[in-house]
Short mmCIF file of C-alpha atoms and ligand atoms in Angstrom, two decimals:
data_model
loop_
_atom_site.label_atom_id
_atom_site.label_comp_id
_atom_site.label_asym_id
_atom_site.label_seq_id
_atom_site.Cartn_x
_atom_site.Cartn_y
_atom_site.Cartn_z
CA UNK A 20 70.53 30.71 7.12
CA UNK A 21 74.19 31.97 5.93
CA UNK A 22 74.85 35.41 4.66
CA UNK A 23 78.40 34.59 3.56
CA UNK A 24 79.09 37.42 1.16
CA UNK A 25 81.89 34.92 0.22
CA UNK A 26 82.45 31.13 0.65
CA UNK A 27 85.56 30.11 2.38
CA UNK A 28 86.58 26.35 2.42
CA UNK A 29 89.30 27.07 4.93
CA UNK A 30 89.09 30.48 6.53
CA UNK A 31 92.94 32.24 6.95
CA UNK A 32 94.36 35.11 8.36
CA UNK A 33 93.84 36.93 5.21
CA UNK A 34 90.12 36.12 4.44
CA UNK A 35 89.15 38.40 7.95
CA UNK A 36 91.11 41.12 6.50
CA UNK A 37 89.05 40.51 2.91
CA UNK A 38 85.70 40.28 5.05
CA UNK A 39 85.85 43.10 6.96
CA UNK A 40 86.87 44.86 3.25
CA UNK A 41 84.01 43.46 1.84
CA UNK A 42 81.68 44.65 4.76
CA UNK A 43 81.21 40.85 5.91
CA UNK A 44 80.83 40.46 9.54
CA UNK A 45 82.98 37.67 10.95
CA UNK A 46 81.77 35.09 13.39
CA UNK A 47 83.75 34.13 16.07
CA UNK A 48 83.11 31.65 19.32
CA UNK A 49 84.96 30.09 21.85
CA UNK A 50 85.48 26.00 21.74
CA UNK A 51 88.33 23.87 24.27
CA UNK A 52 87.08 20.06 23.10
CA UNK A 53 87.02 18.33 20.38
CA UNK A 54 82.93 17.67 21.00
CA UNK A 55 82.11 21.06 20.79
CA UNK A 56 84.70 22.39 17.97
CA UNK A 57 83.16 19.69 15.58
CA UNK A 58 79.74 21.35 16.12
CA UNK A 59 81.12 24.64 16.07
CA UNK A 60 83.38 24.15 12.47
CA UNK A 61 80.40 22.18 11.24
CA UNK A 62 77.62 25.33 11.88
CA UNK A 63 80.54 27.50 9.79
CA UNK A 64 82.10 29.99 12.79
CA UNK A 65 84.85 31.88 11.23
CA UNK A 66 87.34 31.63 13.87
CA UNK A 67 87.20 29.22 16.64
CA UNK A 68 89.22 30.71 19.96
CA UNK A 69 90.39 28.53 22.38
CA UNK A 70 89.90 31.36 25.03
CA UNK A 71 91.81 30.90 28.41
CA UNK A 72 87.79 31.29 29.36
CA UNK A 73 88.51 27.70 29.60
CA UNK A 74 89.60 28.42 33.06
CA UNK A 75 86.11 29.13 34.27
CA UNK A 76 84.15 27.17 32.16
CA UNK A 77 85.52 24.22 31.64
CA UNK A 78 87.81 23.98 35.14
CA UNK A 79 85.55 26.56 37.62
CA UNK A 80 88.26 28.68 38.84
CA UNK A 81 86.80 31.72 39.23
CA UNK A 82 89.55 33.58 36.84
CA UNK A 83 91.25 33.20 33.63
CA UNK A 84 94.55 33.50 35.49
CA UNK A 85 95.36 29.94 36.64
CA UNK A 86 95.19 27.92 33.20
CA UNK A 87 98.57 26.94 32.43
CA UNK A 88 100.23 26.84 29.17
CA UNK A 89 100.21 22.79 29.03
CA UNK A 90 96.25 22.87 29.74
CA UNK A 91 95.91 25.38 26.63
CA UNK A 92 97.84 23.07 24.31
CA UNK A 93 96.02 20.11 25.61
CA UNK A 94 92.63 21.92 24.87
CA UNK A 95 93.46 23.46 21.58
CA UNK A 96 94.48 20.13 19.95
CA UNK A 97 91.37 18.66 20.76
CA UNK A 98 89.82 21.43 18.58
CA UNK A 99 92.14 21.09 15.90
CA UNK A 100 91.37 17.23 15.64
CA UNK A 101 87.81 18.63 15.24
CA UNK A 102 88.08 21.55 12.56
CA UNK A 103 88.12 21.61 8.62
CA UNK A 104 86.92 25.08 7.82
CA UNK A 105 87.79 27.54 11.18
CA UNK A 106 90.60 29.57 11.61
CA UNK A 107 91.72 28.31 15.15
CA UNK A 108 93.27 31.05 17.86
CA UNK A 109 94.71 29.99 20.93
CA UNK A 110 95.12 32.40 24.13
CA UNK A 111 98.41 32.65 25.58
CA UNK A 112 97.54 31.97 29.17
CA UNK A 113 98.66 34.53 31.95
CA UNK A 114 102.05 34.31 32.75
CA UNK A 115 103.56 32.89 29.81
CA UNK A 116 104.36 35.69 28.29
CA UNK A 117 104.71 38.88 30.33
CA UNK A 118 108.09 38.78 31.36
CA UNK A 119 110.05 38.53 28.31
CA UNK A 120 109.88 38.32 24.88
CA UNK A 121 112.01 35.47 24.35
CA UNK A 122 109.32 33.37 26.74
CA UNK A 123 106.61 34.97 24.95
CA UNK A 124 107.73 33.30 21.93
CA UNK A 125 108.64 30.42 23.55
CA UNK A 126 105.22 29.55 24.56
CA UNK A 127 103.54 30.40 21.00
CA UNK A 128 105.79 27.95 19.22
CA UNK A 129 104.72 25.43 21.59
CA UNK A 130 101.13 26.51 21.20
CA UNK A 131 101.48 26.21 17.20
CA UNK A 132 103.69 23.27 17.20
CA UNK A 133 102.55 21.30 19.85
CA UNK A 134 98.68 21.95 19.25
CA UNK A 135 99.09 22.91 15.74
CA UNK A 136 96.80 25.92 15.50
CA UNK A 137 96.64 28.79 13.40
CA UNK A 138 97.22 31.86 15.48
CA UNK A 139 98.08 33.17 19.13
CA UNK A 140 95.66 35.84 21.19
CA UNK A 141 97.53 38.04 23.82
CA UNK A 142 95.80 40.50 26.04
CA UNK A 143 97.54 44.24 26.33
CA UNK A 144 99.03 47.31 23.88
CA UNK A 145 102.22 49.16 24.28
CA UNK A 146 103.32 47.01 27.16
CA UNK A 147 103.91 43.93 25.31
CA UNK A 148 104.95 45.41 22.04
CA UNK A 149 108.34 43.66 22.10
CA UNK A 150 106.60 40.42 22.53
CA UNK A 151 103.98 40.77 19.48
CA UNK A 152 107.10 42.00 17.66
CA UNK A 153 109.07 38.84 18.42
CA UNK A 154 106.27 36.03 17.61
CA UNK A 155 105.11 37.71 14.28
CA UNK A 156 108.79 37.95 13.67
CA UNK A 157 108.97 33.78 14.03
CA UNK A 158 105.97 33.95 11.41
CA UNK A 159 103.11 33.47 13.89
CA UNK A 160 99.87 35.02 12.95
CA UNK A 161 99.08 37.27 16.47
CA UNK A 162 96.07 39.03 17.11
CA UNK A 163 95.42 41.47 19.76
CA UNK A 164 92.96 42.05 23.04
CA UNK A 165 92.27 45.46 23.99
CA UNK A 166 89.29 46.88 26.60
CA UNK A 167 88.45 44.47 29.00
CA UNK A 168 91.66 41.86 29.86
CA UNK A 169 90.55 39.41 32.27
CA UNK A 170 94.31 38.88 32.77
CA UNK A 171 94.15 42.30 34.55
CA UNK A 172 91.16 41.91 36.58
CA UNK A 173 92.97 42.29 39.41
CA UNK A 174 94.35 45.28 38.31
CA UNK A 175 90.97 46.39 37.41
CA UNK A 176 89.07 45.14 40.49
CA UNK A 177 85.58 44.78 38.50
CA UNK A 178 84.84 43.40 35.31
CA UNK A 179 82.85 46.82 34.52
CA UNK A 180 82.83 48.42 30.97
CA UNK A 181 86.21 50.04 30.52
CA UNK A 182 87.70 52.71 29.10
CA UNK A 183 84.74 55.45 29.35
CA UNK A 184 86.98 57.92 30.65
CA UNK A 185 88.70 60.10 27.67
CA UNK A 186 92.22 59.17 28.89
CA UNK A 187 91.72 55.45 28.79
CA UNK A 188 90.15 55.44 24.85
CA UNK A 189 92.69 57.80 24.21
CA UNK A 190 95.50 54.74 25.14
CA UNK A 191 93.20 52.04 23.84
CA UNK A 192 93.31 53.50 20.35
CA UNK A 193 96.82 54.18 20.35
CA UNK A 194 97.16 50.35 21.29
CA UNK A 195 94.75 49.36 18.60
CA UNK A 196 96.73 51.51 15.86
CA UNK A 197 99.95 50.01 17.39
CA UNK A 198 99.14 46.75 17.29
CA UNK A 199 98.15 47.27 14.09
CA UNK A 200 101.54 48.75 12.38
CA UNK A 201 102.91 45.93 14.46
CA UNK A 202 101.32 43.12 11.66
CA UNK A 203 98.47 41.61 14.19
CA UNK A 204 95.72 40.48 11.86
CA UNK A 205 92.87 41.30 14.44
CA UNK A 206 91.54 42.53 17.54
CA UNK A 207 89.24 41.72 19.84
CA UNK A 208 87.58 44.59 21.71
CA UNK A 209 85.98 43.76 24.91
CA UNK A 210 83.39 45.45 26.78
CA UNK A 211 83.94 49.45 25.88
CA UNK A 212 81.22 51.77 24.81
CA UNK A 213 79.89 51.29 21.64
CA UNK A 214 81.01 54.70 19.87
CA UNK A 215 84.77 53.55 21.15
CA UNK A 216 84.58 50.23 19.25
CA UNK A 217 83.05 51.89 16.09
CA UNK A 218 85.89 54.80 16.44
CA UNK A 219 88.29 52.01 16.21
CA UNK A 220 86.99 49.70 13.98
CA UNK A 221 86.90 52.59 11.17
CA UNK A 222 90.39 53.86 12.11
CA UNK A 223 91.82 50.41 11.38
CA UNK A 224 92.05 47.91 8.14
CA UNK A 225 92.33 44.92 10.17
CA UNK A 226 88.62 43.60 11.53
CA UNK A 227 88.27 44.02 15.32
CA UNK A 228 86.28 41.38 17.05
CA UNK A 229 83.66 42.80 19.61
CA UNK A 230 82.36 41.22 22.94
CA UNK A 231 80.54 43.93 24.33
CA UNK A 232 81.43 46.31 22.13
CA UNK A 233 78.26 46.90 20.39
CA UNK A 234 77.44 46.37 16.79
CA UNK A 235 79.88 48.25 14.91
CA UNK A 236 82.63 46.29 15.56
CA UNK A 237 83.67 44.02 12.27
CA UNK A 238 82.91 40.68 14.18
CA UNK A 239 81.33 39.41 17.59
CA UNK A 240 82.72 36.40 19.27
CA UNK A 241 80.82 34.80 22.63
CA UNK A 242 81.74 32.07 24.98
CA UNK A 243 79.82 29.11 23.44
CA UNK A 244 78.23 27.84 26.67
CA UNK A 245 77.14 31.14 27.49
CA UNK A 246 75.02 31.01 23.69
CA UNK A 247 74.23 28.23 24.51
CA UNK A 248 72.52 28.52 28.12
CA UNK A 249 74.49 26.05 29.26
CA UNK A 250 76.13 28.67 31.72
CA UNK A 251 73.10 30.15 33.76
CA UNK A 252 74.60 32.42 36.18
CA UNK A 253 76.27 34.82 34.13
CA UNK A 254 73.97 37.36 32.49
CA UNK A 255 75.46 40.21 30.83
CA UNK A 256 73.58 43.10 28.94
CA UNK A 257 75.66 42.39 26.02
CA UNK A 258 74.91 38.58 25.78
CA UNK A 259 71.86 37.11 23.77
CA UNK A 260 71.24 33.52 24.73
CA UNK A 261 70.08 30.94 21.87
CA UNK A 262 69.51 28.50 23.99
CA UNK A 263 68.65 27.55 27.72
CA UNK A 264 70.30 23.84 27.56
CA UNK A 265 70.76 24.21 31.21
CA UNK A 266 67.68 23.56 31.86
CA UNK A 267 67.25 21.01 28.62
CA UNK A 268 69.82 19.08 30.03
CA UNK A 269 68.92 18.89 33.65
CA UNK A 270 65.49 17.84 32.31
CA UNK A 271 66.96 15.10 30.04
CA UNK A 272 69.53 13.99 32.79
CA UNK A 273 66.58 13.67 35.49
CA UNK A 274 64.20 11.82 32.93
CA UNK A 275 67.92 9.50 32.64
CA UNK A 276 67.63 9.20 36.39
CA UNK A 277 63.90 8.19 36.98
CA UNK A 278 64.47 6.15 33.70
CA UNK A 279 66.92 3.65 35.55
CA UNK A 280 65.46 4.35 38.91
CA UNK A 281 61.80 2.52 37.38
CA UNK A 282 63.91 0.16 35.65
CA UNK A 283 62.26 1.82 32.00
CA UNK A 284 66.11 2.07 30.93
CA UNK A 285 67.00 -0.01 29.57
CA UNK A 286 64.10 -1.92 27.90
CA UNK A 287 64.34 -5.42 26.01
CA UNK A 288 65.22 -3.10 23.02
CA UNK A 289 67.73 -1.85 24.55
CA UNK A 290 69.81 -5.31 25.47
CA UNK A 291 71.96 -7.47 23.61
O1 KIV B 324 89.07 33.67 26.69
C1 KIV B 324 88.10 34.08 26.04
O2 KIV B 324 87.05 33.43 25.90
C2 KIV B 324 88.22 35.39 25.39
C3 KIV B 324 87.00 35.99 24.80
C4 KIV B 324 86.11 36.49 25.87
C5 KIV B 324 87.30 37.02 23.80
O3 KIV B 324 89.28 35.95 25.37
#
């Protein structure tokens, strides 16, 4: 059951601002094929992200890091062959934009032309300022990822909750007001402390997008397999499973197997 405050044919940049004005939370899930996306769209997610996630789920590395920029734009215009109703947000993949503005941009207006989606994610504050500056500049919608970067896990050395110390909210609200003033239309906040995320959420007018960030945030996104169940081996306090197709789909997939195996499959139905 929906509980669309408002209905949106085609969801923009500017109806997440309007939702989070009109207290509406905004949905938000992860989707790299076209299979999935169509499901996704069709169930009425807000924004569909086309999460560099893709590098674990869909490839198995065991990081975000190695996705290049080619494998984004091949996933995200699968989605966008899918979609009539999501706003569509692509991750800039690590190392495509970090060292320089003028390449950051140059790999968003591939992403947008090349894929043709809606918006760009980057991970990071202050540090890539000149970047965000640069793509919104060229007229592409950019929205923010504060907290938890997976980008930076090395950096980090555990994907813990961060920023429980004082020092590091301190910075991460700066960021989030910078990025802000800067024009991004949204922010996702990953796995900080609940009071953090709410702290944040009323300090800004654009809607910040929790995952792990508790319920105050203005919207929650999730990897769709892990919703799903489809991922089994990743179990995080902050993620509520709808599903266990892991097992539904083994199940079907060995029923397949002893099927043909018996010769069942296929019957004289089944034949031309
Ligand atoms: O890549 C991704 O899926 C993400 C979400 C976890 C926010 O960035």
């Amino acid at each position: 059951m929906s509980v669309a405050k408002k209905e949106y044919k085609r969801v923009t940049v500017k109806s997440l601002v309007e939702m989070k004005k009109n207290g509406e939370k905004i949905s938000m899930l992860t989707a790299y094929d076209y299979s999935m996306a169509k499901i996704v769209d069709a169930a009425k997610v807000d924004v569909i992200l086309v999460g560099d996630s893709a590098s674990n789920v869909m490839a198995g590395h065991e990081t975000t890091l190695p996705i290049t920029l080619d494998q984004m734009i091949y996933h995200a215009s699968s989605v966008i062959r899918a979609i009539d109703r999501a706003l569509v947000v692509v991750d800039l993949p690590f190392g495509s934009y970090q060292s320089d503005p003028k390449e950051a941009l140059r790999s968003a207006i591939r992403i947008m032309k090349e894929s043709g989606a809606h918006a760009v994610k980057l991970e990071g504050g202050a540090e890539i300022k000149e970047s965000v500056k640069r793509i919104l500049a060229a007229g592409i919608p950019v929205m923010g990822h504060l907290g938890l970067t997976p980008q930076s896990i090395y950096k980090f050395g555990t994907y813990t909750v961060r920023a429980k110390e004082e020092e590091e909210a301190e910075k991460l609200m700066e960021d989030a007001k910078l990025l802000e003033k800067l024009g991004c239309f949204g922010l996702v906040l990953e796995k900080i402390p609940a009071q953090l995320t709410k702290n944040v959420s009323e300090s800004l007018t654009i809607p910040t997008i929790g995952i792990g960030g508790g319920k105050h945030a203005d919207g929650q996104v999730l990897v769709v397999h892990d919703l799903l169940g489809m991922t089994h081996e990743f179990n995080p306090r902050f993620l509520r499973r709808y599903m266990n197709l892991y097992e539904e789909m083994g199940n079907a997939i060995s029923n397949y197997v002893s099927d043909v195996k018996s010769q069942d499959f296929p019957n004289d139905e089944e034949q031309y």
